[in-house]
Short mmCIF file of C-alpha atoms and ligand atoms in Angstrom, two decimals:
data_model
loop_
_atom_site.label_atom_id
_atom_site.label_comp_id
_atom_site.label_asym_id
_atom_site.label_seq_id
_atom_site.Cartn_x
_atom_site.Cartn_y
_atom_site.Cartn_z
CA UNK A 48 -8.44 -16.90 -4.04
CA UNK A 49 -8.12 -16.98 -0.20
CA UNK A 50 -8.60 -18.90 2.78
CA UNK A 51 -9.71 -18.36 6.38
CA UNK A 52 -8.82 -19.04 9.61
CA UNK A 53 -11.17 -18.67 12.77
CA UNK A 54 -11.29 -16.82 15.50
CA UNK A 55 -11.77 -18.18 18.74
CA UNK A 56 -15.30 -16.64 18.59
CA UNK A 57 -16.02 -18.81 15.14
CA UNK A 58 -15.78 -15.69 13.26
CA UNK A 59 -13.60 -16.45 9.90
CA UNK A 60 -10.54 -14.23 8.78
CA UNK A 61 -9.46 -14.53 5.30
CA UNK A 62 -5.79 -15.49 6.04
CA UNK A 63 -4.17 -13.20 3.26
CA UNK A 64 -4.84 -9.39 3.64
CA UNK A 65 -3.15 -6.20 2.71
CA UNK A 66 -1.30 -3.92 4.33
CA UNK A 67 -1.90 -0.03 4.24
CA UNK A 68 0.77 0.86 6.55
CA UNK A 69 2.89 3.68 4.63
CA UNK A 70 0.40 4.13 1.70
CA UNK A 71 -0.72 7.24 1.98
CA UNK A 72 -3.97 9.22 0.98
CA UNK A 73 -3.99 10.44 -2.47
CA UNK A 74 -3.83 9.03 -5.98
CA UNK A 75 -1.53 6.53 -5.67
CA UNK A 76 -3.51 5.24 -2.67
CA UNK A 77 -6.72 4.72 -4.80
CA UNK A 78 -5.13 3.05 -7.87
CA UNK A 79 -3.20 0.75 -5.60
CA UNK A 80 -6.81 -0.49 -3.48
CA UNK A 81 -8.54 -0.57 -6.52
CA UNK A 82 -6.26 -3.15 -8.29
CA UNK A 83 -6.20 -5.49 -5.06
CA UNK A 84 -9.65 -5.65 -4.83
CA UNK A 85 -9.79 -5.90 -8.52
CA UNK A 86 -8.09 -9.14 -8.28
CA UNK A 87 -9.24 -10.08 -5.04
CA UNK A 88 -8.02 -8.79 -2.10
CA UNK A 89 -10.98 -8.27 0.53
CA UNK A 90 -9.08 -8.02 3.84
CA UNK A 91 -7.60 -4.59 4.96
CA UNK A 92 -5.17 -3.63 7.23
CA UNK A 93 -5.43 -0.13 8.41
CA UNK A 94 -4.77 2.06 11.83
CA UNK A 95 -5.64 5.32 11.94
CA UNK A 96 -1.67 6.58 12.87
CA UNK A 97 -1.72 5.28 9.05
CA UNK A 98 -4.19 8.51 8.24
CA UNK A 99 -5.68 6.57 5.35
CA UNK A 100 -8.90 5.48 7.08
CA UNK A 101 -10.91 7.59 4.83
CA UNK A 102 -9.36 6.44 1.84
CA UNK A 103 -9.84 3.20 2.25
CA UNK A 104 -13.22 3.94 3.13
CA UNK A 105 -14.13 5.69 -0.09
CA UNK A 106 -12.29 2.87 -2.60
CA UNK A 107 -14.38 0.29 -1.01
CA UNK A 108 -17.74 2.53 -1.55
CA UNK A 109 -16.63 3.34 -4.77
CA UNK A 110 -15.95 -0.59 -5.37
CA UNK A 111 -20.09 -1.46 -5.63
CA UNK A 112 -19.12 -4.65 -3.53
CA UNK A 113 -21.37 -4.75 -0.70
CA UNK A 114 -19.85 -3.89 2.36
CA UNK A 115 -19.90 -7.45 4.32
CA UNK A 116 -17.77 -8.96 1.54
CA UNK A 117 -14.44 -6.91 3.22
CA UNK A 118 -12.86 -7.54 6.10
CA UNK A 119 -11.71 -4.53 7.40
CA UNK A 120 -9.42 -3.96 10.69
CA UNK A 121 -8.06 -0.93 12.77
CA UNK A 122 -6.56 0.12 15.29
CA UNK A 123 -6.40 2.26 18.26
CA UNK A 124 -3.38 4.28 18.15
CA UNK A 125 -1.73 4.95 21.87
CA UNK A 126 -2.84 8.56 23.13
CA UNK A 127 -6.36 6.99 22.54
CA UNK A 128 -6.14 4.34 25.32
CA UNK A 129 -8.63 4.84 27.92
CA UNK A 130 -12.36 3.88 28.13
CA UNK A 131 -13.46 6.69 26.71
CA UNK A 132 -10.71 7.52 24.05
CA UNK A 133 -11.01 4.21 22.67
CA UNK A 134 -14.84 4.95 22.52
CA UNK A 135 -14.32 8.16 21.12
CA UNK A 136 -11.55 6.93 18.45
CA UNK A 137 -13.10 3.81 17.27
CA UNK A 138 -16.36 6.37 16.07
CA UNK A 139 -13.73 8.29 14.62
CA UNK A 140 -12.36 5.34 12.83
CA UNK A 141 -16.03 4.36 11.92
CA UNK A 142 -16.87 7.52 10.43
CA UNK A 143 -13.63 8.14 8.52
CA UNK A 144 -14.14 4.40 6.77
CA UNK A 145 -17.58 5.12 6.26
CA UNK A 146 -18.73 2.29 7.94
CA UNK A 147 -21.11 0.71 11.41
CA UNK A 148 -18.87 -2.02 12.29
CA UNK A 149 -15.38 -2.92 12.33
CA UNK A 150 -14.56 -6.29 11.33
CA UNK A 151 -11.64 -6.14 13.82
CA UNK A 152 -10.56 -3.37 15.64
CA UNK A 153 -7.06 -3.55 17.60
CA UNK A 154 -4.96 -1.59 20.29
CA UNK A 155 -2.31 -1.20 18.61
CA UNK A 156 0.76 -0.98 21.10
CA UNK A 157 0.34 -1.73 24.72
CA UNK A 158 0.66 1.90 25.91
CA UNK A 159 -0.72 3.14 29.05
CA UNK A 160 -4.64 2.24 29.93
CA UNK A 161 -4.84 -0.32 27.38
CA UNK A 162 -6.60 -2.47 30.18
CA UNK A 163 -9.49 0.53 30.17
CA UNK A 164 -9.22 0.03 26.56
CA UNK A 165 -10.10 -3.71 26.07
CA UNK A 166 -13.00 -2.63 28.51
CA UNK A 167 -14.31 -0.29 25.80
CA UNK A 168 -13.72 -2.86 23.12
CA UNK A 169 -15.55 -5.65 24.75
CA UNK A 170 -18.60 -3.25 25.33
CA UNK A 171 -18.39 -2.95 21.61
CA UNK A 172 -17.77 -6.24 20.78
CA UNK A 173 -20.94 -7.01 22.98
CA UNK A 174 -23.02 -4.48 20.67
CA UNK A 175 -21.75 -6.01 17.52
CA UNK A 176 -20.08 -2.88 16.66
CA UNK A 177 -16.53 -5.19 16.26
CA UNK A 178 -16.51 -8.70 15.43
CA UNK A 179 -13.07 -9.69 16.33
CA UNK A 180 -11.09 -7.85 19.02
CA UNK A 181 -7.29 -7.99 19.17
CA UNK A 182 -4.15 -6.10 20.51
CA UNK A 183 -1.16 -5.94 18.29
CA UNK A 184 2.47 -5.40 19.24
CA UNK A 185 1.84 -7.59 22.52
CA UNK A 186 4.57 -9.23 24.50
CA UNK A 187 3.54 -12.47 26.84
CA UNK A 188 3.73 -10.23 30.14
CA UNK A 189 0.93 -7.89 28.18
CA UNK A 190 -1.03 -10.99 27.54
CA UNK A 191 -0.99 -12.03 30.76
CA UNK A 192 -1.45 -9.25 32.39
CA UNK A 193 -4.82 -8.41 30.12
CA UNK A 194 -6.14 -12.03 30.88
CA UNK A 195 -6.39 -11.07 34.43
CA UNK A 196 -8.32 -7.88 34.18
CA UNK A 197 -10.53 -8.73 31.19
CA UNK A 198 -13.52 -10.61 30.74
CA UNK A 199 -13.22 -11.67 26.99
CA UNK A 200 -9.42 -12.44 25.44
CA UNK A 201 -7.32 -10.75 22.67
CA UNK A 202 -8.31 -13.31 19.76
CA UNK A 203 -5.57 -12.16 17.61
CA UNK A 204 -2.44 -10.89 18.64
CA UNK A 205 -0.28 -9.24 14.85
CA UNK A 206 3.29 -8.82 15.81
CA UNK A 207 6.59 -8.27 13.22
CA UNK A 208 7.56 -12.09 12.10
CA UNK A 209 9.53 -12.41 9.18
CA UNK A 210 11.82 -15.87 9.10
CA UNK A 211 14.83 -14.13 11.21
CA UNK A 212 12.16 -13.27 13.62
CA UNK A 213 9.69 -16.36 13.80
CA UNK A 214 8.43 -15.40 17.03
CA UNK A 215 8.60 -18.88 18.57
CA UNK A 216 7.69 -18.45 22.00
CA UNK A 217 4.95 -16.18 21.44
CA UNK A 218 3.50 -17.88 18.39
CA UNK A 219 3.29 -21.16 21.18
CA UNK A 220 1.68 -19.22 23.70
CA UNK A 221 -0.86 -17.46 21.72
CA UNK A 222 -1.65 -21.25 20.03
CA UNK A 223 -2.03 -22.46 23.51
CA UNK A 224 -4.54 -19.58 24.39
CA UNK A 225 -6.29 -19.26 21.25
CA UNK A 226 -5.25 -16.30 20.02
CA UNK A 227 -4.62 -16.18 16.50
CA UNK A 228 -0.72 -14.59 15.14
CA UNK A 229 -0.74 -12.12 12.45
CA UNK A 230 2.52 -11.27 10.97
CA UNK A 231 2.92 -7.64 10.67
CA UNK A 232 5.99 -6.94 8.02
CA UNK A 233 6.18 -10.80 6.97
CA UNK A 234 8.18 -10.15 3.87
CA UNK A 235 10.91 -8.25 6.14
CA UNK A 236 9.50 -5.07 5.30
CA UNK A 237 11.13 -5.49 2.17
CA UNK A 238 14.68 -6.22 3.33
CA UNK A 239 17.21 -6.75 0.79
CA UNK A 240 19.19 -9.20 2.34
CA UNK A 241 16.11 -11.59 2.93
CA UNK A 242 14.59 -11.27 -0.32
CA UNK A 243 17.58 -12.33 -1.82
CA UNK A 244 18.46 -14.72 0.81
CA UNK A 245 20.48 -17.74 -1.43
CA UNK A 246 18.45 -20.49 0.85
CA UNK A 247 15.00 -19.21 0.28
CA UNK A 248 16.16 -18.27 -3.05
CA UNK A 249 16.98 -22.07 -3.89
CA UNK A 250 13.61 -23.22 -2.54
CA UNK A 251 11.47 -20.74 -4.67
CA UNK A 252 13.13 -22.05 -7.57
CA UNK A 253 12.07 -25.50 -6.86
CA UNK A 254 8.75 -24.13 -6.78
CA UNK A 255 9.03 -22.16 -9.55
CA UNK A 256 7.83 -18.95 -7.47
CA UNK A 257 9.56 -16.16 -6.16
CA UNK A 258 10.97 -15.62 -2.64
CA UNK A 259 8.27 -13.18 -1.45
CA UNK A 260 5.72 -16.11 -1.93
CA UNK A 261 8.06 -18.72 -0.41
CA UNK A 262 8.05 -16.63 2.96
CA UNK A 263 4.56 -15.66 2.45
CA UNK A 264 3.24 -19.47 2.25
CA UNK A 265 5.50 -20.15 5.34
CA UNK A 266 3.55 -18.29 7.50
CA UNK A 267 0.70 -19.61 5.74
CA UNK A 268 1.49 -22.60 6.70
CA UNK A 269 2.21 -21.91 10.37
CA UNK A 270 -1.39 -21.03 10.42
CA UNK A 271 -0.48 -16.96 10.75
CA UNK A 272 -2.25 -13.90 8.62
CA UNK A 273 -0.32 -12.08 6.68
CA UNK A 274 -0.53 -8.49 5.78
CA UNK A 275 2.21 -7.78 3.00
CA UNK A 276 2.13 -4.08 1.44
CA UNK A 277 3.04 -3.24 -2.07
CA UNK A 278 2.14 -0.45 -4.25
CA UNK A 279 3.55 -2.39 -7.10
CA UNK A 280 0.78 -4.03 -9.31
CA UNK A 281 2.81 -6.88 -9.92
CA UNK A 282 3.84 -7.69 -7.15
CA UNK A 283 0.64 -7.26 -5.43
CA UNK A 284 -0.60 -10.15 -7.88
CA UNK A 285 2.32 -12.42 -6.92
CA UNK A 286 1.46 -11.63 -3.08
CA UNK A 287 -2.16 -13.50 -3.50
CA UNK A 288 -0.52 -16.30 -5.75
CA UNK A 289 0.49 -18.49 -2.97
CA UNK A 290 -2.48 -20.78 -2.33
CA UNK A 291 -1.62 -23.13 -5.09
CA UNK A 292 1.92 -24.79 -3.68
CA UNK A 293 3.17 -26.04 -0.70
CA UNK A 294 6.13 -25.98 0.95
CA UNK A 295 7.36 -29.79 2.62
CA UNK A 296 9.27 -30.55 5.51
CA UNK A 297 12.36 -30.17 4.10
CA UNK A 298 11.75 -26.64 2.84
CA UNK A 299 10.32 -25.81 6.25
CA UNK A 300 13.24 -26.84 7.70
CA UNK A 301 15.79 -24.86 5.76
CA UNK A 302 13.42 -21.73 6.78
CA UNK A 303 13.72 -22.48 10.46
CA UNK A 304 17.24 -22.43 10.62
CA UNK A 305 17.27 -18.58 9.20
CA UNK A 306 15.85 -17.62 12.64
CA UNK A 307 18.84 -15.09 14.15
CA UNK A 308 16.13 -13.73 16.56
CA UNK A 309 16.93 -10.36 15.05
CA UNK A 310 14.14 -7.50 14.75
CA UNK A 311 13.82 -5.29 11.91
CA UNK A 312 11.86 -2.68 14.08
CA UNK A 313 11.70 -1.17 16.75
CA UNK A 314 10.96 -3.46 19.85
CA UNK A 315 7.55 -2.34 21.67
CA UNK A 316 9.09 -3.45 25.05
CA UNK A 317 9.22 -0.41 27.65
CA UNK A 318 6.20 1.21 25.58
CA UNK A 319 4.08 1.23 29.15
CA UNK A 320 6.24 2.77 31.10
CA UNK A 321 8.11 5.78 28.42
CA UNK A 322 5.59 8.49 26.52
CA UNK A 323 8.89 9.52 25.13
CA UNK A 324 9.03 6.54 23.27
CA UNK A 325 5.39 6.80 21.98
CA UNK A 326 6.19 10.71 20.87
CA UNK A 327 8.91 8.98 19.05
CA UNK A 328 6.64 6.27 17.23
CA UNK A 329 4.71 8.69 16.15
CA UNK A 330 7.24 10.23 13.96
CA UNK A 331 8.14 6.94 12.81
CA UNK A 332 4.16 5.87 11.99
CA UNK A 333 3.75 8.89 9.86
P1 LIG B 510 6.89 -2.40 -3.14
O1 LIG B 510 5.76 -1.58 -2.62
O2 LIG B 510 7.82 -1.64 -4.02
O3 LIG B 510 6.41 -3.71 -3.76
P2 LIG B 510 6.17 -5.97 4.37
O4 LIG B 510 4.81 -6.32 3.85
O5 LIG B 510 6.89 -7.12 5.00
O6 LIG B 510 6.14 -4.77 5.27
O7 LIG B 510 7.07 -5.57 3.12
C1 LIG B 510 6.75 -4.47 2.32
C2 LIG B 510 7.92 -4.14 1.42
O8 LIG B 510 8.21 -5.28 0.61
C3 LIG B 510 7.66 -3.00 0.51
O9 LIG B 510 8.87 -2.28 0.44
C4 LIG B 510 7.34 -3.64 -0.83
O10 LIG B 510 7.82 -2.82 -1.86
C5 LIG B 510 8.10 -4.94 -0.76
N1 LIG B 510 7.38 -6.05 -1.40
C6 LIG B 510 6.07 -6.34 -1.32
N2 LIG B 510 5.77 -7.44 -2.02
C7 LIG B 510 6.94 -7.87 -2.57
C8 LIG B 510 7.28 -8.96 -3.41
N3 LIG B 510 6.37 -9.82 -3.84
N4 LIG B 510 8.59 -9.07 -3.79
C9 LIG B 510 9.51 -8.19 -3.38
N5 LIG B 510 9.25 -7.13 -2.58
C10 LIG B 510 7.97 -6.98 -2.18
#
């Protein structure tokens, strides 16, 4: 059970997917991608700084469902900005998955050259080769600056929101230009404190559901993806259980006022301008 939102191009995005960003290679990998799509999970999240590309690639062969029922995204990781190195990395990317196209492929911070890098991306979104193209970790100055020296726009921008960190601003600008918000981390990246937050606690027992899938159908509702991550069968089950309730004004409300404007991460401002920085990502992106 799922539903989509479009793209500015028409193309539809199943609005729940899951997120491989930690999971790594090996056993546990494969049991955890085979019980989401099991139970119906068909969008993936991947980049390849996640270095499980190929095996993702290999549970959805192994899966028997045909390849066009997935929607599958990456992402350029920063030393591969540049006409070329995006070229270069997204057949990389292809190969590892095992795949011709991309259903979205992504720069994923806004390092150096990412303007030669949408130039790549559009060439390939012209061949087919990508059918949605999107930046992720982008700030409204990166935004703007790309809509100057680019002939197509970012259609989806994913970006840390969680409900301390609704991303206001951005998520108006993006509405008002048609890009789409994805919430990287919505469930807090598993933060204590806001899992067990008594406010959202007290609406998800009106509900009868648990917190995770009150914040989850909030961003639903704000008309964002979402990408949570579990390698918990359960709760990987409770994560796509949130198409059958809805939260009302009130609710909505309560949520809005939890907004401290307070990151979990790491900000990707000054990312241009420092490769220090990016070494340093690195090491924190496995
Ligand atoms: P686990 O893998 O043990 O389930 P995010 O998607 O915001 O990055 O959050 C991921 C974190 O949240 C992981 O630590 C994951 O842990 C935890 N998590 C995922 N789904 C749920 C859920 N339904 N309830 C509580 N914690 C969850």
């Amino acid at each position: 059970m799922n539903r989509t939102v479009e793209a500015a191009n028409g193309v539809d995005i199943p609005q729940l997917g899951f997120g491989l960003y930690k999971i790594k290679d090996g056993e546990a990998f494969e049991r955890t991608v085979e019980y989401a799509i099991r139970i119906g999970y068909r969008h993936f999240d991947t980049a390849k700084i996640y270095g499980n590309e190929a095996a993702l690639g290999r549970v959805i062969q192994k899966s028997g469902i045909a390849r066009e029922e997935f929607f599958i995204t990456s992402k350029a990781w920063t030393t591969d900005l540049g006409y070329h190195a995006t070229k270069k990395a997204f057949e990389q990317t292809c190969r590892k998955l095992n795949v011709t196209y991309l259903d979205m492929y992504m720069i994923h911070f806004a390092g150096p050259h990412y303007v030669n890098a949408w130039k790549a991306m559009e060439e390939l979104y012209d061949e087919g080769r990508i059918k949605v193209i999107g930046v992720a970790n982008f700030e409204i100055r990166h935004l703007e600056h790309l809509k100057k020296n680019s002939r197509i726009s970012p259609m989806v921008n994913q970006i840390e929101t969680h409900p301390e960190f609704p991303q206001h601003e951005l998520h108006d600008y993006m509405l008002r230009h048609r890009i789409l918000h994805e919430a990287w981390g919505p469930l807090g990246q598993g933060n204590k404190a806001l899992l067990e937050h008594p406010e959202l606690a007290a609406i998800a027992l009106r509900h009868q559901k648990s917190v995770a899938q009150v914040i989850l159908r909030w961003h639903l509702q704000r008309g964002i993806m979402v990408i949570p991550k579990s390698t918990n069968p359960q709760r990987i089950k409770e994560n796509i259980e949130i198409f059958d309730f809805e939260l009302n004004e009130e609710d909505v409300e309560h949520i809005r006022r939890l907004d401290t404007g307070k990151r979990y991460s790491l900000s990707p401002n000054g990312f241009m301008i420092n490769p220090i920085y990016i070494n340093l990502m690195k090491l924190f992106i496995r």
